[in-house]
PDB file of C-alpha atoms and ligand atoms in Angstrom:
ATOM      1  CA  MET A   1      -1.672 -15.457   6.534  1.00 93.00           C
ATOM      2  CA  LEU A   2       0.405 -14.032   3.684  1.00 95.00           C
ATOM      3  CA  VAL A   3      -2.281 -13.147   0.846  1.00 95.00           C
ATOM      4  CA  THR A   4      -2.406 -10.951  -2.328  1.00 96.00           C
ATOM      5  CA  MET A   5      -3.367  -7.272  -2.278  1.00 97.00           C
ATOM      6  CA  LYS A   6      -6.148  -8.194  -4.871  1.00 97.00           C
ATOM      7  CA  GLU A   7      -7.838 -10.450  -2.278  1.00 97.00           C
ATOM      8  CA  ILE A   8      -7.805  -7.658   0.126  1.00 98.00           C
ATOM      9  CA  LEU A   9      -8.614  -5.237  -1.862  1.00 98.00           C
ATOM     10  CA  ASP A  10     -11.567  -6.808  -4.101  1.00 98.00           C
ATOM     11  CA  LYS A  11     -13.166  -7.397  -0.307  1.00 98.00           C
ATOM     12  CA  ALA A  12     -12.311  -3.912   0.939  1.00 98.00           C
ATOM     13  CA  ASN A  13     -14.198  -2.724  -2.631  1.00 98.00           C
ATOM     14  CA  ALA A  14     -17.206  -5.037  -2.412  1.00 98.00           C
ATOM     15  CA  GLY A  15     -17.623  -3.288   0.923  1.00 98.00           C
ATOM     16  CA  TRP A  16     -16.584   0.393   0.656  1.00 98.00           C
ATOM     17  CA  TYR A  17     -13.748   0.481   3.583  1.00 98.00           C
ATOM     18  CA  GLY A  18     -10.004   0.982   2.992  1.00 98.00           C
ATOM     19  CA  VAL A  19      -7.285  -0.948   4.062  1.00 98.00           C
ATOM     20  CA  PRO A  20      -3.910   0.823   5.570  1.00 98.00           C
ATOM     21  CA  ALA A  21      -0.578   0.343   4.227  1.00 98.00           C
ATOM     22  CA  PRO A  22       2.188   1.798   6.515  1.00 98.00           C
ATOM     23  CA  ASN A  23       5.659   1.718   4.994  1.00 97.00           C
ATOM     24  CA  VAL A  24       7.455  -0.845   6.942  1.00 96.00           C
ATOM     25  CA  GLY A  25      11.315  -1.031   6.958  1.00 90.00           C
ATOM     26  CA  GLY A  26      12.353  -3.357   8.982  1.00 92.00           C
ATOM     27  CA  GLU A  27      10.875  -6.304  11.695  1.00 94.00           C
ATOM     28  CA  ARG A  28       9.905  -3.949  14.366  1.00 96.00           C
ATOM     29  CA  GLU A  29       7.450  -1.497  12.553  1.00 97.00           C
ATOM     30  CA  ALA A  30       6.206  -5.197  10.325  1.00 97.00           C
ATOM     31  CA  ARG A  31       5.552  -7.009  13.524  1.00 97.00           C
ATOM     32  CA  ALA A  32       3.764  -3.908  15.213  1.00 98.00           C
ATOM     33  CA  ALA A  33       1.564  -3.587  12.088  1.00 98.00           C
ATOM     34  CA  ILE A  34       0.351  -6.986  12.329  1.00 97.00           C
ATOM     35  CA  GLU A  35       0.004  -6.945  15.508  1.00 97.00           C
ATOM     36  CA  ALA A  36      -2.120  -4.124  15.421  1.00 98.00           C
ATOM     37  CA  ALA A  37      -4.148  -5.727  12.928  1.00 98.00           C
ATOM     38  CA  GLU A  38      -4.317  -8.245  14.799  1.00 96.00           C
ATOM     39  CA  GLU A  39      -6.001  -6.517  17.656  1.00 97.00           C
ATOM     40  CA  LEU A  40      -8.468  -5.366  15.551  1.00 98.00           C
ATOM     41  CA  ASN A  41      -8.995  -8.418  13.198  1.00 97.00           C
ATOM     42  CA  SER A  42      -8.415  -6.756  10.607  1.00 98.00           C
ATOM     43  CA  PRO A  43      -7.010  -7.053   7.119  1.00 98.00           C
ATOM     44  CA  MET A  44      -3.438  -5.689   6.945  1.00 98.00           C
ATOM     45  CA  ILE A  45      -0.650  -4.515   3.886  1.00 98.00           C
ATOM     46  CA  LEU A  46       2.877  -4.122   4.668  1.00 98.00           C
ATOM     47  CA  ASP A  47       4.225  -1.441   2.368  1.00 97.00           C
ATOM     48  CA  VAL A  48       7.680  -1.542   1.078  1.00 93.00           C
ATOM     49  CA  SER A  49       9.726   1.275   0.072  1.00 86.00           C
ATOM     50  CA  TYR A  50      11.797   0.329  -2.836  1.00 76.00           C
ATOM     51  CA  ASN A  51      14.673   2.072  -0.829  1.00 78.00           C
ATOM     52  CA  ALA A  52      13.690   0.953   2.439  1.00 78.00           C
ATOM     53  CA  HIS A  53      16.482  -2.006   2.607  1.00 82.00           C
ATOM     54  CA  PRO A  54      19.665  -2.694   0.846  1.00 83.00           C
ATOM     55  CA  ASP A  55      18.721  -6.083   0.192  1.00 87.00           C
ATOM     56  CA  LEU A  56      14.651  -6.531  -0.406  1.00 87.00           C
ATOM     57  CA  VAL A  57      15.195 -10.623  -0.796  1.00 89.00           C
ATOM     58  CA  PHE A  58      16.377 -10.508   2.813  1.00 92.00           C
ATOM     59  CA  LEU A  59      13.673  -8.043   3.916  1.00 92.00           C
ATOM     60  CA  GLY A  60      10.881 -10.166   2.068  1.00 93.00           C
ATOM     61  CA  SER A  61      11.859 -13.409   3.611  1.00 92.00           C
ATOM     62  CA  TYR A  62      11.169 -12.332   6.918  1.00 93.00           C
ATOM     63  CA  LEU A  63       8.160 -10.193   5.878  1.00 96.00           C
ATOM     64  CA  THR A  64       6.315 -13.012   4.069  1.00 96.00           C
ATOM     65  CA  ARG A  65       7.286 -15.252   7.140  1.00 95.00           C
ATOM     66  CA  LEU A  66       5.648 -13.007   9.892  1.00 96.00           C
ATOM     67  CA  ALA A  67       2.451 -12.369   7.448  1.00 96.00           C
ATOM     68  CA  ASP A  68       2.419 -16.089   7.480  1.00 93.00           C
ATOM     69  CA  GLN A  69       2.284 -16.783  11.077  1.00 92.00           C
ATOM     70  CA  SER A  70      -0.310 -13.957  11.321  1.00 94.00           C
ATOM     71  CA  THR A  71      -4.103 -14.735  11.947  1.00 93.00           C
ATOM     72  CA  VAL A  72      -5.012 -12.396   9.924  1.00 96.00           C
ATOM     73  CA  PRO A  73      -4.416 -11.908   5.875  1.00 96.00           C
ATOM     74  CA  VAL A  74      -1.520  -9.836   5.423  1.00 97.00           C
ATOM     75  CA  ALA A  75      -0.138  -8.636   1.945  1.00 97.00           C
ATOM     76  CA  VAL A  76       3.457  -7.718   1.410  1.00 97.00           C
ATOM     77  CA  ASN A  77       3.839  -4.901  -1.231  1.00 96.00           C
ATOM     78  CA  LEU A  78       6.382  -3.336  -3.154  1.00 94.00           C
ATOM     79  CA  ASP A  79       5.423   0.522  -2.887  1.00 94.00           C
ATOM     80  CA  HIS A  80       6.283   2.439  -6.240  1.00 90.00           C
ATOM     81  CA  GLY A  81       8.590  -0.244  -7.577  1.00 82.00           C
ATOM     82  CA  GLY A  82      11.912   1.796  -8.665  1.00 69.00           C
ATOM     83  CA  HIS A  83      12.746   4.747 -10.439  1.00 60.00           C
ATOM     84  CA  ALA A  84      11.934   3.880 -14.418  1.00 54.00           C
ATOM     85  CA  SER A  85      15.284   3.754 -15.698  1.00 55.00           C
ATOM     86  CA  ILE A  86      17.834   1.856 -17.132  1.00 42.00           C
ATOM     87  CA  ALA A  87      17.450  -0.778 -13.954  1.00 49.00           C
ATOM     88  CA  GLN A  88      13.182  -0.277 -14.294  1.00 63.00           C
ATOM     89  CA  LEU A  89      12.684  -3.538 -13.957  1.00 70.00           C
ATOM     90  CA  ARG A  90      15.171  -4.495 -11.099  1.00 75.00           C
ATOM     91  CA  ASP A  91      12.783  -3.429  -8.373  1.00 80.00           C
ATOM     92  CA  PRO A  92      10.008  -5.372  -9.490  1.00 84.00           C
ATOM     93  CA  ILE A  93      11.917  -8.512 -10.508  1.00 84.00           C
ATOM     94  CA  THR A  94      13.388  -8.150  -6.981  1.00 85.00           C
ATOM     95  CA  ALA A  95      10.422  -8.314  -5.211  1.00 89.00           C
ATOM     96  CA  LEU A  96       8.914 -11.499  -7.131  1.00 91.00           C
ATOM     97  CA  ARG A  97      11.799 -13.644  -6.076  1.00 90.00           C
ATOM     98  CA  ALA A  98      11.887 -12.200  -2.478  1.00 91.00           C
ATOM     99  CA  GLY A  99       8.003 -13.365  -2.332  1.00 93.00           C
ATOM    100  CA  PHE A 100       6.104 -10.210  -2.076  1.00 95.00           C
ATOM    101  CA  SER A 101       2.598 -10.972  -2.606  1.00 96.00           C
ATOM    102  CA  SER A 102       1.775  -7.413  -4.409  1.00 96.00           C
ATOM    103  CA  ILE A 103       4.006  -5.189  -6.599  1.00 95.00           C
ATOM    104  CA  MET A 104       3.690  -1.557  -7.259  1.00 95.00           C
ATOM    105  CA  VAL A 105       4.867  -0.388 -10.467  1.00 93.00           C
ATOM    106  CA  ASP A 106       4.916   3.205 -10.542  1.00 93.00           C
ATOM    107  CA  ARG A 107       5.335   4.761 -14.160  1.00 92.00           C
ATOM    108  CA  SER A 108       3.263   7.766 -13.281  1.00 94.00           C
ATOM    109  CA  MET A 109       5.749  10.477 -14.117  1.00 90.00           C
ATOM    110  CA  PHE A 110       5.235   9.466 -18.073  1.00 92.00           C
ATOM    111  CA  PRO A 111       2.994  10.020 -20.566  1.00 95.00           C
ATOM    112  CA  PHE A 112      -0.456   7.898 -20.765  1.00 97.00           C
ATOM    113  CA  GLU A 113       0.682   5.542 -23.462  1.00 97.00           C
ATOM    114  CA  GLU A 114       4.580   5.233 -22.148  1.00 94.00           C
ATOM    115  CA  ASN A 115       3.459   4.852 -18.419  1.00 95.00           C
ATOM    116  CA  LEU A 116       0.613   2.181 -19.936  1.00 96.00           C
ATOM    117  CA  ARG A 117       3.539  -0.269 -21.676  1.00 95.00           C
ATOM    118  CA  MET A 118       5.580  -0.108 -19.280  1.00 91.00           C
ATOM    119  CA  VAL A 119       3.601  -1.696 -16.332  1.00 94.00           C
ATOM    120  CA  ALA A 120       1.294  -4.026 -19.249  1.00 95.00           C
ATOM    121  CA  GLU A 121       4.933  -5.421 -19.636  1.00 91.00           C
ATOM    122  CA  ILE A 122       4.843  -6.350 -15.845  1.00 91.00           C
ATOM    123  CA  VAL A 123       1.595  -7.584 -15.511  1.00 95.00           C
ATOM    124  CA  PRO A 124       1.697 -11.003 -16.817  1.00 95.00           C
ATOM    125  CA  ILE A 125       4.997 -11.699 -15.387  1.00 93.00           C
ATOM    126  CA  ALA A 126       3.709 -10.556 -12.544  1.00 94.00           C
ATOM    127  CA  HIS A 127       0.435 -12.763 -12.736  1.00 96.00           C
ATOM    128  CA  ALA A 128       1.832 -16.206 -13.951  1.00 94.00           C
ATOM    129  CA  VAL A 129       3.363 -16.053 -10.085  1.00 93.00           C
ATOM    130  CA  GLY A 130       0.388 -15.186  -8.222  1.00 94.00           C
ATOM    131  CA  VAL A 131       1.390 -11.740  -7.341  1.00 96.00           C
ATOM    132  CA  SER A 132      -0.832  -8.824  -7.712  1.00 96.00           C
ATOM    133  CA  VAL A 133       0.039  -5.755  -9.170  1.00 97.00           C
ATOM    134  CA  GLU A 134      -0.700  -1.729  -8.366  1.00 97.00           C
ATOM    135  CA  ALA A 135      -0.083   1.329 -10.738  1.00 97.00           C
ATOM    136  CA  GLU A 136      -0.749   4.536 -10.630  1.00 97.00           C
ATOM    137  CA  LEU A 137      -2.388   7.347 -13.438  1.00 98.00           C
ATOM    138  CA  GLY A 138      -2.139  10.866 -12.991  1.00 97.00           C
ATOM    139  CA  HIS A 139       0.397  12.085 -10.348  1.00 95.00           C
ATOM    140  CA  VAL A 140       0.813  12.380  -7.199  1.00 95.00           C
ATOM    141  CA  GLY A 141       3.017  15.154  -5.774  1.00 91.00           C
ATOM    142  CA  GLU A 142       5.292  15.785  -2.810  1.00 89.00           C
ATOM    143  CA  GLY A 143       3.504  17.858  -0.053  1.00 83.00           C
ATOM    144  CA  ALA A 144       5.915  20.783   0.047  1.00 78.00           C
ATOM    145  CA  ASN A 145       4.903  22.057  -3.489  1.00 73.00           C
ATOM    146  CA  ALA A 146       1.793  19.541  -4.132  1.00 66.00           C
ATOM    147  CA  ASP A 147       0.851  22.056  -6.700  1.00 70.00           C
ATOM    148  CA  ALA A 148       3.859  21.829  -8.908  1.00 73.00           C
ATOM    149  CA  THR A 149       4.330  18.094  -8.946  1.00 80.00           C
ATOM    150  CA  SER A 150       0.835  16.507  -8.644  1.00 89.00           C
ATOM    151  CA  VAL A 151      -1.576  15.625 -11.698  1.00 94.00           C
ATOM    152  CA  LEU A 152      -4.390  14.528 -11.205  1.00 96.00           C
ATOM    153  CA  THR A 153      -6.101  11.429 -12.414  1.00 97.00           C
ATOM    154  CA  ASP A 154      -8.126  12.301 -15.513  1.00 98.00           C
ATOM    155  CA  PRO A 155     -11.298   9.634 -15.217  1.00 98.00           C
ATOM    156  CA  SER A 156     -11.668   9.722 -18.795  1.00 98.00           C
ATOM    157  CA  GLU A 157      -8.485   7.467 -19.199  1.00 98.00           C
ATOM    158  CA  ALA A 158      -9.126   5.232 -16.410  1.00 98.00           C
ATOM    159  CA  LEU A 159     -10.821   2.683 -18.128  1.00 98.00           C
ATOM    160  CA  GLU A 160      -8.671   2.366 -20.677  1.00 98.00           C
ATOM    161  CA  TYR A 161      -5.897   2.217 -18.476  1.00 98.00           C
ATOM    162  CA  ILE A 162      -7.212  -0.576 -16.210  1.00 98.00           C
ATOM    163  CA  GLU A 163      -8.399  -3.099 -19.187  1.00 98.00           C
ATOM    164  CA  ARG A 164      -5.014  -2.492 -21.251  1.00 98.00           C
ATOM    165  CA  THR A 165      -2.348  -2.940 -18.163  1.00 98.00           C
ATOM    166  CA  GLY A 166      -4.373  -5.825 -16.443  1.00 98.00           C
ATOM    167  CA  VAL A 167      -3.510  -4.439 -13.072  1.00 98.00           C
ATOM    168  CA  ASP A 168      -5.367  -5.180  -9.855  1.00 98.00           C
ATOM    169  CA  CYS A 169      -6.122  -1.950  -8.205  1.00 98.00           C
ATOM    170  CA  LEU A 170      -5.493   1.363  -9.347  1.00 98.00           C
ATOM    171  CA  ALA A 171      -3.655   4.779  -7.507  1.00 98.00           C
ATOM    172  CA  VAL A 172      -5.514   7.767  -8.243  1.00 98.00           C
ATOM    173  CA  SER A 173      -4.270  11.272  -7.812  1.00 97.00           C
ATOM    174  CA  ILE A 174      -6.958  13.538  -5.962  1.00 97.00           C
ATOM    175  CA  GLY A 175      -5.398  15.699  -3.847  1.00 95.00           C
ATOM    176  CA  SER A 176      -3.595  14.230  -1.363  1.00 95.00           C
ATOM    177  CA  ALA A 177       0.571  14.440  -2.017  1.00 94.00           C
ATOM    178  CA  HIS A 178       3.583  12.461  -0.280  1.00 93.00           C
ATOM    179  CA  GLY A 179       5.040  13.371   3.586  1.00 92.00           C
ATOM    180  CA  ALA A 180       4.741  16.239   5.294  1.00 91.00           C
ATOM    181  CA  TYR A 181       2.273  19.033   3.984  1.00 92.00           C
ATOM    182  CA  ALA A 182       3.559  22.534   3.411  1.00 85.00           C
ATOM    183  CA  LYS A 183       2.634  24.381   6.925  1.00 80.00           C
ATOM    184  CA  ASN A 184       0.655  21.496   7.799  1.00 80.00           C
ATOM    185  CA  ILE A 185      -2.311  22.703   5.827  1.00 90.00           C
ATOM    186  CA  ILE A 186      -5.441  19.879   5.417  1.00 92.00           C
ATOM    187  CA  PRO A 187      -5.281  19.474   2.075  1.00 93.00           C
ATOM    188  CA  LYS A 188      -8.833  19.639  -0.395  1.00 94.00           C
ATOM    189  CA  ILE A 189      -9.897  16.350  -1.686  1.00 96.00           C
ATOM    190  CA  ASP A 190     -11.770  16.332  -4.679  1.00 97.00           C
ATOM    191  CA  PHE A 191     -14.566  13.862  -4.029  1.00 98.00           C
ATOM    192  CA  ASP A 192     -16.295  14.647  -7.541  1.00 98.00           C
ATOM    193  CA  ARG A 193     -13.448  12.941  -9.004  1.00 98.00           C
ATOM    194  CA  LEU A 194     -13.164  10.035  -6.963  1.00 98.00           C
ATOM    195  CA  HIS A 195     -17.027   9.660  -7.256  1.00 98.00           C
ATOM    196  CA  GLU A 196     -16.299  10.090 -11.003  1.00 98.00           C
ATOM    197  CA  LEU A 197     -13.623   7.644 -10.842  1.00 98.00           C
ATOM    198  CA  LYS A 198     -15.171   4.920  -8.918  1.00 98.00           C
ATOM    199  CA  LYS A 199     -17.982   4.879 -11.751  1.00 98.00           C
ATOM    200  CA  VAL A 200     -16.085   5.022 -14.953  1.00 98.00           C
ATOM    201  CA  THR A 201     -14.019   1.862 -13.481  1.00 98.00           C
ATOM    202  CA  ASN A 202     -17.079   0.203 -12.601  1.00 97.00           C
ATOM    203  CA  GLN A 203     -16.179  -0.133  -8.781  1.00 98.00           C
ATOM    204  CA  PHE A 204     -12.121  -0.573  -9.193  1.00 98.00           C
ATOM    205  CA  PRO A 205     -10.502  -0.817  -6.176  1.00 98.00           C
ATOM    206  CA  LEU A 206      -8.431   2.720  -5.985  1.00 98.00           C
ATOM    207  CA  VAL A 207      -5.629   3.391  -3.891  1.00 98.00           C
ATOM    208  CA  MET A 208      -4.776   6.838  -2.415  1.00 98.00           C
ATOM    209  CA  HIS A 209      -0.927   7.455  -1.836  1.00 97.00           C
ATOM    210  CA  GLY A 210       0.160  10.654   0.920  1.00 96.00           C
ATOM    211  CA  GLY A 211      -2.401   9.580   3.209  1.00 96.00           C
ATOM    212  CA  SER A 212      -0.440  11.395   5.870  1.00 95.00           C
ATOM    213  CA  GLY A 213      -1.619  14.316   7.118  1.00 94.00           C
ATOM    214  CA  THR A 214      -4.611  14.284   4.627  1.00 95.00           C
ATOM    215  CA  GLY A 215      -6.740  14.705   8.265  1.00 96.00           C
ATOM    216  CA  ASP A 216      -8.849  11.767   9.322  1.00 97.00           C
ATOM    217  CA  GLU A 217     -12.378  13.258   8.476  1.00 98.00           C
ATOM    218  CA  ASN A 218     -10.991  13.112   4.534  1.00 98.00           C
ATOM    219  CA  ILE A 219      -9.103   9.609   5.066  1.00 98.00           C
ATOM    220  CA  ARG A 220     -12.928   8.607   6.442  1.00 98.00           C
ATOM    221  CA  ARG A 221     -14.874  10.033   4.036  1.00 98.00           C
ATOM    222  CA  ALA A 222     -12.081   9.076   0.815  1.00 98.00           C
ATOM    223  CA  CYS A 223     -12.591   5.465   2.317  1.00 98.00           C
ATOM    224  CA  GLN A 224     -16.330   5.432   2.306  1.00 98.00           C
ATOM    225  CA  GLU A 225     -16.762   6.341  -0.965  1.00 98.00           C
ATOM    226  CA  GLY A 226     -14.293   4.515  -3.198  1.00 98.00           C
ATOM    227  CA  ILE A 227     -10.664   4.794  -1.895  1.00 98.00           C
ATOM    228  CA  ASN A 228      -9.299   1.073  -0.438  1.00 98.00           C
ATOM    229  CA  LYS A 229      -6.340   1.335   0.371  1.00 98.00           C
ATOM    230  CA  VAL A 230      -4.306   4.115   2.106  1.00 98.00           C
ATOM    231  CA  ASN A 231      -0.383   4.643   2.190  1.00 98.00           C
ATOM    232  CA  LEU A 232       0.708   6.030   5.329  1.00 98.00           C
ATOM    233  CA  CYS A 233       4.225   6.842   6.458  1.00 96.00           C
ATOM    234  CA  ASN A 234       5.088  10.263   7.614  1.00 96.00           C
ATOM    235  CA  GLU A 235       2.613  10.379  10.357  1.00 96.00           C
ATOM    236  CA  LEU A 236       3.050   6.796  11.714  1.00 98.00           C
ATOM    237  CA  LEU A 237       7.061   8.228  12.524  1.00 97.00           C
ATOM    238  CA  GLN A 238       5.428  11.617  13.835  1.00 97.00           C
ATOM    239  CA  ALA A 239       3.403   9.995  16.081  1.00 98.00           C
ATOM    240  CA  ALA A 240       6.827   8.172  17.100  1.00 98.00           C
ATOM    241  CA  ALA A 241       8.683  11.457  17.784  1.00 97.00           C
ATOM    242  CA  ASN A 242       5.717  12.860  19.881  1.00 97.00           C
ATOM    243  CA  ARG A 243       5.309   9.857  22.069  1.00 97.00           C
ATOM    244  CA  LEU A 244       9.133   9.647  22.230  1.00 96.00           C
ATOM    245  CA  LYS A 245       9.253  13.476  23.378  1.00 96.00           C
ATOM    246  CA  GLU A 246       6.812  12.416  26.067  1.00 95.00           C
ATOM    247  CA  ALA A 247       9.366   9.875  27.408  1.00 96.00           C
ATOM    248  CA  ASP A 248      11.782   9.670  30.215  1.00 95.00           C
ATOM    249  CA  LEU A 249      14.792   8.198  28.582  1.00 95.00           C
ATOM    250  CA  THR A 250      17.062   8.937  31.627  1.00 95.00           C
ATOM    251  CA  GLY A 251      19.199   6.094  32.902  1.00 96.00           C
ATOM    252  CA  ASN A 252      17.572   2.710  31.984  1.00 96.00           C
ATOM    253  CA  GLY A 253      15.072   4.553  30.861  1.00 94.00           C
ATOM    254  CA  ALA A 254      16.551   4.005  27.846  1.00 96.00           C
ATOM    255  CA  TYR A 255      16.114   0.607  27.489  1.00 96.00           C
ATOM    256  CA  ALA A 256      12.823   1.536  26.293  1.00 96.00           C
ATOM    257  CA  LEU A 257      13.951   3.283  23.315  1.00 96.00           C
ATOM    258  CA  PHE A 258      12.593   1.462  20.688  1.00 96.00           C
ATOM    259  CA  ASP A 259       9.184   0.016  22.347  1.00 97.00           C
ATOM    260  CA  ILE A 260       8.328   3.702  23.079  1.00 97.00           C
ATOM    261  CA  LEU A 261       8.860   4.534  19.267  1.00 97.00           C
ATOM    262  CA  ILE A 262       6.697   1.725  18.234  1.00 98.00           C
ATOM    263  CA  ALA A 263       4.298   2.183  20.615  1.00 98.00           C
ATOM    264  CA  GLY A 264       3.552   5.661  19.048  1.00 98.00           C
ATOM    265  CA  TRP A 265       3.819   4.230  15.579  1.00 98.00           C
ATOM    266  CA  LYS A 266       0.901   1.348  16.176  1.00 98.00           C
ATOM    267  CA  ASP A 267      -1.165   3.442  18.531  1.00 98.00           C
ATOM    268  CA  ARG A 268      -1.575   5.987  15.566  1.00 98.00           C
ATOM    269  CA  LEU A 269      -1.887   3.060  12.934  1.00 98.00           C
ATOM    270  CA  MET A 270      -5.316   1.366  14.950  1.00 98.00           C
ATOM    271  CA  PHE A 271      -6.715   4.665  14.795  1.00 98.00           C
ATOM    272  CA  GLN A 272      -6.590   4.794  11.226  1.00 98.00           C
ATOM    273  CA  ILE A 273      -7.559   0.699  10.821  1.00 98.00           C
ATOM    274  CA  GLU A 274     -11.057   2.071  12.768  1.00 98.00           C
ATOM    275  CA  ASN A 275     -10.809   5.885  11.137  1.00 98.00           C
ATOM    276  CA  MET A 276     -10.521   3.790   7.385  1.00 98.00           C
ATOM    277  CA  GLY A 277     -13.607   1.089   8.512  1.00 98.00           C
ATOM    278  CA  ALA A 278     -10.836  -1.766   7.946  1.00 98.00           C
ATOM    279  CA  ALA A 279     -11.585  -3.326  11.633  1.00 98.00           C
ATOM    280  CA  GLY A 280     -13.076  -6.292  11.978  1.00 98.00           C
ATOM    281  CA  LYS A 281     -13.420  -7.021   8.312  1.00 98.00           C
ATOM    282  CA  ALA A 282     -10.644  -9.689   8.465  1.00 97.00           C
ATOM    283  CA  TRP A 283     -11.725 -13.382   7.340  1.00 92.00           C
ATOM    284  CA  ALA A 284     -10.248 -16.726   8.025  1.00 80.00           C
ATOM    285  CA  THR A 285      -7.633 -17.743   5.063  1.00 71.00           C
ATOM    286  CA  GLY A 286      -6.964 -21.309   3.763  1.00 58.00           C
ATOM    287  CA  PRO A 287      -3.446 -22.849   2.542  1.00 55.00           C
ATOM    288  CA  LYS A 288      -1.785 -21.062   0.102  1.00 53.00           C
ATOM    289  CA  GLY A 289      -0.116 -21.957  -3.038  1.00 50.00           C
ATOM    290  CA  VAL A 290      -1.258 -25.863  -3.368  1.00 55.00           C
ATOM    291  CA  ARG A 291      -2.989 -26.463  -6.726  1.00 58.00           C
ATOM    292  CA  THR A 292      -5.998 -28.594  -6.824  1.00 63.00           C
ATOM    293  CA  ASP A 293      -5.933 -29.059 -10.791  1.00 67.00           C
ATOM    294  CA  VAL A 294      -2.763 -31.394 -10.500  1.00 68.00           C
ATOM    295  CA  GLN A 295      -2.596 -34.854  -9.972  1.00 72.00           C
ATOM    296  CA  THR A 296       0.678 -35.890  -8.993  1.00 71.00           C
ATOM    297  CA  THR A 297       2.414 -39.269  -9.793  1.00 76.00           C
ATOM    298  CA  MET A 298       5.905 -40.552  -9.261  1.00 81.00           C
ATOM    299  CA  ALA A 299       7.554 -42.932 -11.754  1.00 76.00           C
ATOM    300  CA  GLU A 300      11.124 -43.998 -11.876  1.00 77.00           C
TER     301      GLU A 300
HETATM  302 ZN1   ZN B   1       3.160   6.757  -2.889  1.00 85.40          ZN
END
């Protein structure tokens, strides 16, 4: 069932576990992610990079349909929400139109007040149509040069940011970085900062970006100690590539190409569902979008 990310993360927050958010670019990964969640009875968040597909409305139409057909709660989230440029509202608004149940509005490249103002503008629009919003405070950089581009989240700013923007969850920068890490180094996660962030926000749902390559033990501990969503892309693709290296694709073996890739991708995701503590955490979902406060009438 398609649900908002807020529903998934409020429960994960109360239960001190994390839910994986794999980047999906199309139907194959989406189906594999949902199958993985169903096999482990876990909630699932399909993260869609704003530049993963040339037509977000088309992508949204079938991702939300796949989510709706699932027996476990599935959110469809726009990851990062496009570059803040002249078209800064284009991608989040397109995602709303496409039926996504959650959007990220990442303005973490701007100073505090500007970031806050831009996110606060979009939150009421999303909430009006039942869509949850993720934003980022501090800045998660790129793995190859994380030290140069990352800005760790300042706990003293977090509560004010949450209250004034009205967001439903907050991506924080505590030592992870996007993409592969330089020389495959396992990063040092600032657990003290995570504890402080969880405390000063009165236990608010927190998100880790750049989960790939961050270390299985780091991810497991981060989810036990306050992270509720972990974005994954690179390590799932690496797992797919590794599975392919072991395969024999000669002759008619080539027919199995996509199945082999997806099997490697899905197995790694299933590991992370368990590692983050999300296995067994799915719940029964009811019908959505039915207003019980409206008395319907017909008149001519
Ligand atoms: Zn990210």
